[in-house]
Amino acid sequence: MVVERELIDLVCQLVQIDSVNPWLVKSGVGEAEVVRTIAAWLEPYGLQIHLDEAEEGRFNMVARLPGSGAGKSLCLYAHTDTVGYDLWRERALHPRVDGDRLFGLGAADDKGHCAAAMLALKSIVEKQVRLGGDLWLALLIDEEGTSSGAFDFVKRYKPDGLVVLEPFGLGSITVTHQGFGWLDIIVKGRAAHGSAPEAGIDSILHMAEVISRLGQLDRLKYAPTAHPLNGKIVFHTGVISGGTDYATYPAECVLGIEIGTQPGESIQDRLSEIQAIFEEVKGLHPNFEGHVQVRLARDPFQARDHEALWDILASQVEVVTGEKVRATGENAWGDAAIFQEAGIPTLMLGAKGDNLHAPDEWVSISELHKLIEIIEATAIRFCS
């Protein structure tokens, strides 16, 4: 049985290691040190450990506990990268415990879940449980970026089921989530002296028309048609730039937005809506010129062929928590969509946490401790 002190110590050890995603933050150091630490921690337990280079110099840590071949295989997944921490640099990598909360960068998202999966696997090994199918532990890079770790994993491995460990709280199992697009909307104008309106085209003024209509789309279409589990389609502006000085018509304005997609949709649906806005603005301003650049887009997640995994996982959640589990969705995105698209039945579960991607991120120690018990029992039943 895993004791709480062992859990706290391991989470703190992982939180203290900087593993900021270098795609997301250009100065990020990446996951190399935390991956080495995890592999060394697991080495005494006789696992087959694979360090797979998903990107140059960036490695997934995949461990396998072989079964007899007489059962189904299961993978427990968490990610080793984090977002940046400029807003709380003095304390982000210095974990602390206050009551049931463990604070620190990645404590909830997702190093607490790395630790929980590691300890569940250790417990199974120490109990000398004979599994019928293989049990995999996939602690992957780049979830906060382009998901290169998940894409590399599905090229190499195909377990019969996979549980994504993310901080949603133990009262629910996530069966669906939104996709998203990070889009640059680029509106062209024409630079000219501020006293020459006949020569200039104001790209910022034209962008204002686009922004206003995006807001209307959000209020009048997305809000009334919210998904029953995933909620309203995500939409918000993120960054904007344009112009050179007060005295010159701005030749270009660029707006960065995040926008969601629901199961059954693709980013093309959102691009078509934006194109319709362009046509409307062009009706008001015939010299309007705009286009969209897709920076990053990912498809939504909808669990499929997951019934056997659900039955076992849900029953173990109910045994450990004493509460009936709910099927839920998320308006955020995770690597689950990549695993499911590769034909791996996938569900999402995790301990409660808060302040994700923000100062004073925390995870519930008691829920992490319960999660270890849940995923250990699930693995034993599913792989037998």
XYZ file of C-alpha atoms in Angstrom:
384
model
C 0.000 0.000 0.000
C 1.317 3.422 -0.967
C 1.681 5.728 2.023
C 0.825 9.403 1.698
C 4.320 10.564 2.652
C 5.817 8.599 -0.245
C 3.355 10.248 -2.624
C 4.076 13.759 -1.356
C 7.824 13.230 -1.563
C 7.671 11.978 -5.142
C 5.385 14.764 -6.350
C 7.668 17.340 -4.720
C 10.728 15.745 -6.330
C 9.158 16.043 -9.785
C 7.794 19.567 -9.239
C 11.267 20.828 -8.291
C 12.563 19.880 -11.758
C 12.052 22.556 -14.402
C 10.430 21.021 -17.494
C 8.860 24.014 -19.238
C 7.813 23.158 -22.777
C 10.274 24.782 -25.228
C 7.677 24.984 -28.001
C 5.348 26.989 -25.755
C 8.074 29.107 -24.094
C 11.155 29.641 -26.235
C 13.442 29.657 -23.196
C 11.907 26.450 -21.837
C 14.450 23.806 -20.851
C 12.283 20.849 -21.864
C 11.663 17.495 -20.213
C 15.097 15.843 -20.313
C 15.939 16.058 -16.612
C 12.541 14.971 -15.344
C 12.488 12.044 -17.786
C 15.923 10.900 -16.574
C 14.728 11.182 -12.977
C 11.591 9.142 -13.666
C 13.490 6.434 -15.544
C 16.029 6.137 -12.725
C 13.238 5.943 -10.134
C 11.536 3.102 -12.057
C 14.737 1.176 -12.864
C 14.804 -1.023 -9.693
C 11.385 -2.506 -10.435
C 12.387 -4.702 -13.372
C 10.342 -2.903 -16.015
C 11.156 -2.656 -19.689
C 11.941 1.030 -20.040
C 11.921 2.757 -23.423
C 13.226 6.273 -23.951
C 11.728 7.158 -27.323
C 12.974 10.288 -29.067
C 9.763 12.037 -30.076
C 11.581 15.220 -31.082
C 15.275 15.949 -31.360
C 16.646 15.768 -27.832
C 13.191 15.263 -26.275
C 12.238 11.784 -25.081
C 9.078 9.991 -24.070
C 9.436 7.671 -21.099
C 7.475 4.468 -21.758
C 7.688 1.585 -19.274
C 6.206 -1.883 -19.763
C 5.322 -4.486 -17.174
C 4.914 -7.629 -19.303
C 1.917 -9.857 -18.813
C 1.557 -13.517 -19.663
C -0.112 -12.751 -22.976
C -3.476 -14.041 -21.803
C -5.159 -10.676 -21.173
C -5.726 -7.180 -22.500
C -3.102 -4.451 -22.258
C -3.653 -1.116 -20.552
C -1.683 2.131 -20.605
C -1.619 4.798 -17.905
C -0.711 8.191 -19.389
C 0.469 11.510 -17.974
C 2.677 14.265 -19.397
C 6.032 15.525 -18.183
C 6.058 19.081 -19.593
C 4.645 22.220 -17.998
C 3.729 25.728 -19.023
C 5.911 28.681 -18.084
C 6.041 30.338 -14.663
C 7.123 33.960 -15.104
C 4.283 35.212 -12.906
C 5.464 33.210 -9.880
C 9.096 32.532 -10.591
C 10.167 32.841 -6.944
C 8.026 29.893 -5.767
C 6.853 27.813 -8.739
C 9.596 25.188 -8.365
C 9.467 25.176 -4.568
C 6.575 22.865 -3.675
C 4.776 23.307 -0.394
C 1.951 21.536 1.399
C -0.914 23.356 3.066
C -3.542 20.983 4.439
C -4.748 18.752 1.616
C -3.203 20.925 -1.091
C 0.234 20.498 -2.610
C 1.272 23.683 -4.409
C 3.798 23.961 -7.240
C 4.224 24.196 -10.989
C 2.768 21.046 -12.543
C 1.525 19.686 -9.208
C -1.876 19.078 -10.806
C -0.965 19.392 -14.482
C 0.546 16.904 -14.642
C 3.407 15.805 -12.365
C 1.113 14.754 -9.549
C -0.433 12.326 -12.008
C 2.979 11.145 -13.213
C 3.751 10.309 -9.578
C 0.416 8.571 -9.022
C 0.923 6.338 -12.063
C 4.510 5.550 -11.059
C 3.431 4.546 -7.547
C 0.539 2.423 -8.825
C 2.929 0.507 -11.068
C 5.449 0.114 -8.240
C 2.733 -1.265 -5.959
C 1.678 -3.873 -8.528
C 5.292 -4.997 -8.950
C 5.890 -5.207 -5.206
C 2.716 -7.249 -4.709
C 3.951 -9.650 -7.422
C 0.589 -9.506 -9.193
C 0.510 -11.793 -12.221
C -1.086 -9.870 -15.075
C -2.513 -11.489 -18.166
C -1.912 -8.475 -20.386
C 0.874 -5.898 -20.503
C 0.641 -2.812 -18.319
C 2.180 0.280 -19.868
C 3.166 3.574 -18.294
C 3.491 6.423 -20.799
C 4.887 9.675 -19.408
C 5.102 11.763 -22.545
C 6.470 15.112 -23.653
C 4.870 18.132 -25.275
C 1.210 17.928 -24.214
C 1.299 21.670 -23.607
C 2.622 22.234 -27.131
C 2.044 20.295 -30.344
C 1.570 16.857 -28.710
C 4.595 15.392 -30.451
C 4.928 12.903 -27.580
C 1.443 11.483 -28.098
C 1.829 11.358 -31.873
C 5.104 9.460 -31.495
C 3.558 7.041 -28.979
C 0.715 5.966 -31.282
C 3.222 5.231 -34.060
C 5.023 2.736 -31.807
C 2.411 1.215 -29.468
C -1.251 0.204 -29.419
C -2.560 -0.922 -26.035
C -6.122 -2.223 -25.722
C -7.116 0.665 -23.477
C -5.663 3.896 -22.150
C -6.426 6.167 -19.207
C -5.365 9.792 -19.527
C -4.582 11.204 -16.088
C -5.463 14.901 -15.889
C -6.804 17.049 -13.004
C -10.573 16.841 -13.458
C -11.548 15.485 -10.019
C -12.507 11.935 -9.065
C -16.261 12.466 -9.272
C -16.289 12.105 -13.039
C -14.744 10.274 -15.965
C -14.269 12.381 -19.077
C -15.586 10.802 -22.285
C -15.446 13.810 -24.618
C -13.768 17.168 -25.008
C -13.586 20.011 -27.494
C -11.010 20.425 -30.186
C -9.433 23.791 -30.796
C -7.663 26.070 -33.226
C -5.100 28.765 -32.584
C -5.730 31.136 -35.472
C -4.156 34.357 -36.699
C -6.675 36.617 -38.410
C -4.703 38.953 -40.656
C -6.306 42.085 -42.058
C -4.422 44.108 -44.646
C -4.610 47.877 -45.059
C -2.487 50.469 -46.822
C 0.042 52.686 -45.103
C -0.364 56.405 -45.724
C 0.136 59.730 -44.008
C -2.545 60.385 -41.411
C -3.665 63.465 -43.356
C -4.260 61.450 -46.540
C -7.397 59.359 -45.942
C -7.906 58.940 -49.672
C -4.619 57.030 -49.840
C -4.755 55.037 -46.624
C -6.709 51.901 -45.648
C -7.182 51.440 -41.910
C -6.540 47.779 -41.134
C -7.277 48.265 -37.419
C -10.686 49.805 -38.122
C -11.480 46.880 -40.414
C -10.297 44.432 -37.749
C -12.677 46.074 -35.277
C -15.549 45.109 -37.578
C -14.302 41.513 -37.594
C -13.922 41.399 -33.797
C -17.410 42.773 -33.276
C -18.900 40.050 -35.475
C -16.863 37.321 -33.792
C -18.407 38.468 -30.508
C -21.870 38.256 -32.050
C -21.115 34.753 -33.329
C -20.114 33.725 -29.818
C -23.248 35.177 -28.208
C -25.846 34.352 -30.830
C -24.666 30.969 -32.148
C -22.200 29.310 -29.778
C -23.946 30.134 -26.490
C -27.426 28.862 -27.481
C -26.044 25.616 -28.961
C -23.804 24.485 -26.106
C -22.797 20.797 -26.078
C -24.515 18.900 -23.220
C -21.154 17.762 -21.800
C -18.519 20.045 -23.321
C -20.386 23.309 -22.878
C -20.252 26.320 -25.196
C -17.697 26.391 -27.979
C -14.583 28.080 -26.660
C -13.878 31.498 -28.137
C -11.652 34.303 -26.946
C -9.192 36.785 -28.357
C -5.610 36.322 -27.251
C -3.187 38.795 -28.816
C -3.418 41.710 -31.228
C -0.891 43.878 -33.050
C -0.979 46.505 -35.735
C 0.270 49.840 -36.915
C 3.597 51.590 -36.612
C 2.867 55.051 -35.139
C 0.120 57.556 -34.387
C 0.557 59.481 -37.638
C 0.305 56.612 -40.134
C -2.567 54.501 -41.396
C -1.901 50.903 -40.233
C -0.961 48.623 -43.112
C -1.699 45.424 -41.186
C -3.497 44.220 -38.094
C -3.122 40.686 -36.710
C -5.486 39.149 -34.169
C -4.704 35.845 -32.475
C -7.702 33.846 -31.234
C -8.448 30.478 -29.682
C -11.626 28.842 -30.916
C -13.134 25.449 -30.209
C -14.752 22.612 -32.130
C -17.254 20.051 -30.893
C -17.380 16.326 -31.748
C -18.506 15.995 -35.351
C -16.889 19.307 -36.291
C -13.486 20.300 -37.603
C -11.558 23.534 -37.699
C -12.874 23.992 -41.236
C -16.296 24.765 -39.723
C -14.805 27.692 -37.812
C -12.825 28.884 -40.844
C -16.031 28.942 -42.901
C -17.712 31.100 -40.246
C -14.811 33.540 -40.269
C -14.874 33.683 -44.064
C -18.566 34.584 -43.900
C -17.651 37.435 -41.534
C -15.048 38.620 -44.041
C -17.697 38.721 -46.753
C -20.026 40.725 -44.512
C -17.314 43.263 -43.671
C -16.366 43.515 -47.343
C -19.963 44.524 -48.053
C -19.442 47.533 -45.796
C -15.835 48.208 -46.814
C -15.168 47.059 -50.402
C -11.415 47.535 -49.898
C -11.380 45.066 -46.976
C -8.775 42.295 -47.274
C -8.396 39.500 -44.731
C -7.191 35.943 -44.401
C -6.630 33.354 -41.674
C -3.474 31.455 -40.782
C -3.946 28.271 -38.738
C -1.146 28.143 -36.182
C -2.284 24.906 -34.552
C -5.477 22.860 -34.708
C -6.538 19.673 -32.951
C -9.670 17.569 -33.335
C -12.230 16.963 -30.577
C -12.273 13.791 -28.477
C -15.173 11.369 -28.258
C -14.599 8.043 -26.513
C -15.470 4.971 -28.579
C -15.326 1.225 -27.886
C -14.557 2.097 -24.276
C -17.334 0.189 -22.540
C -15.168 -2.556 -21.018
C -12.689 -0.005 -19.682
C -15.501 2.229 -18.418
C -17.162 -0.605 -16.477
C -13.959 -1.408 -14.598
C -12.719 2.144 -14.071
C -16.109 3.500 -12.991
C -16.658 0.658 -10.557
C -13.257 1.247 -8.950
C -13.920 4.991 -8.635
C -17.184 4.203 -6.870
C -15.549 1.647 -4.567
C -12.795 4.056 -3.517
C -14.792 7.293 -3.324
C -18.147 5.867 -2.265
C -19.871 8.031 -4.862
C -21.476 7.253 -8.202
C -19.317 8.422 -11.044
C -20.587 10.729 -13.805
C -19.669 10.794 -17.496
C -18.538 14.321 -18.292
C -16.961 16.430 -21.004
C -14.479 19.284 -21.062
C -14.173 22.513 -23.001
C -10.382 22.123 -22.803
C -8.250 19.862 -24.984
C -5.973 16.961 -24.097
C -3.991 14.223 -25.803
C -6.956 11.823 -25.443
C -8.140 12.753 -28.932
C -4.877 11.506 -30.460
C -5.030 8.129 -28.707
C -8.707 7.594 -29.580
C -8.139 8.575 -33.203
C -5.398 5.912 -33.339
C -7.978 3.298 -32.362
C -7.115 3.051 -28.644
C -10.231 3.170 -26.419
C -9.492 6.105 -24.113
C -10.967 7.650 -20.963
C -9.813 10.556 -18.799
C -9.645 10.680 -14.992
C -7.645 12.530 -12.394
C -7.348 14.147 -9.007
C -8.842 17.530 -8.242
C -6.629 20.559 -8.742
C -6.892 24.247 -9.508
C -5.023 27.340 -10.725
C -3.846 25.400 -13.746
C -1.490 27.448 -15.958
C -1.480 30.127 -13.242
C 0.326 31.049 -10.025
C -0.174 28.759 -7.028
C -1.296 25.715 -8.962
C -2.324 22.966 -6.549
C -3.490 19.362 -6.423
C -5.474 17.510 -3.780
C -3.191 15.078 -1.960
C -6.090 12.928 -0.780
C -7.508 12.610 -4.286
C -4.093 11.709 -5.706
C -3.801 9.046 -3.017
C -7.233 7.649 -3.918
C -6.327 7.799 -7.608
C -3.387 5.458 -7.022
C -5.746 2.896 -5.522
C -8.230 3.342 -8.384
C -5.788 2.944 -11.246
C -3.928 0.076 -9.565
C -7.150 -1.914 -9.145
C -8.307 -0.966 -12.655
C -5.042 -2.164 -14.182
C -5.157 -5.474 -12.338
C -8.757 -6.180 -13.412
C -8.419 -4.935 -17.005
C -5.155 -6.776 -17.661
C -6.249 -10.061 -16.066
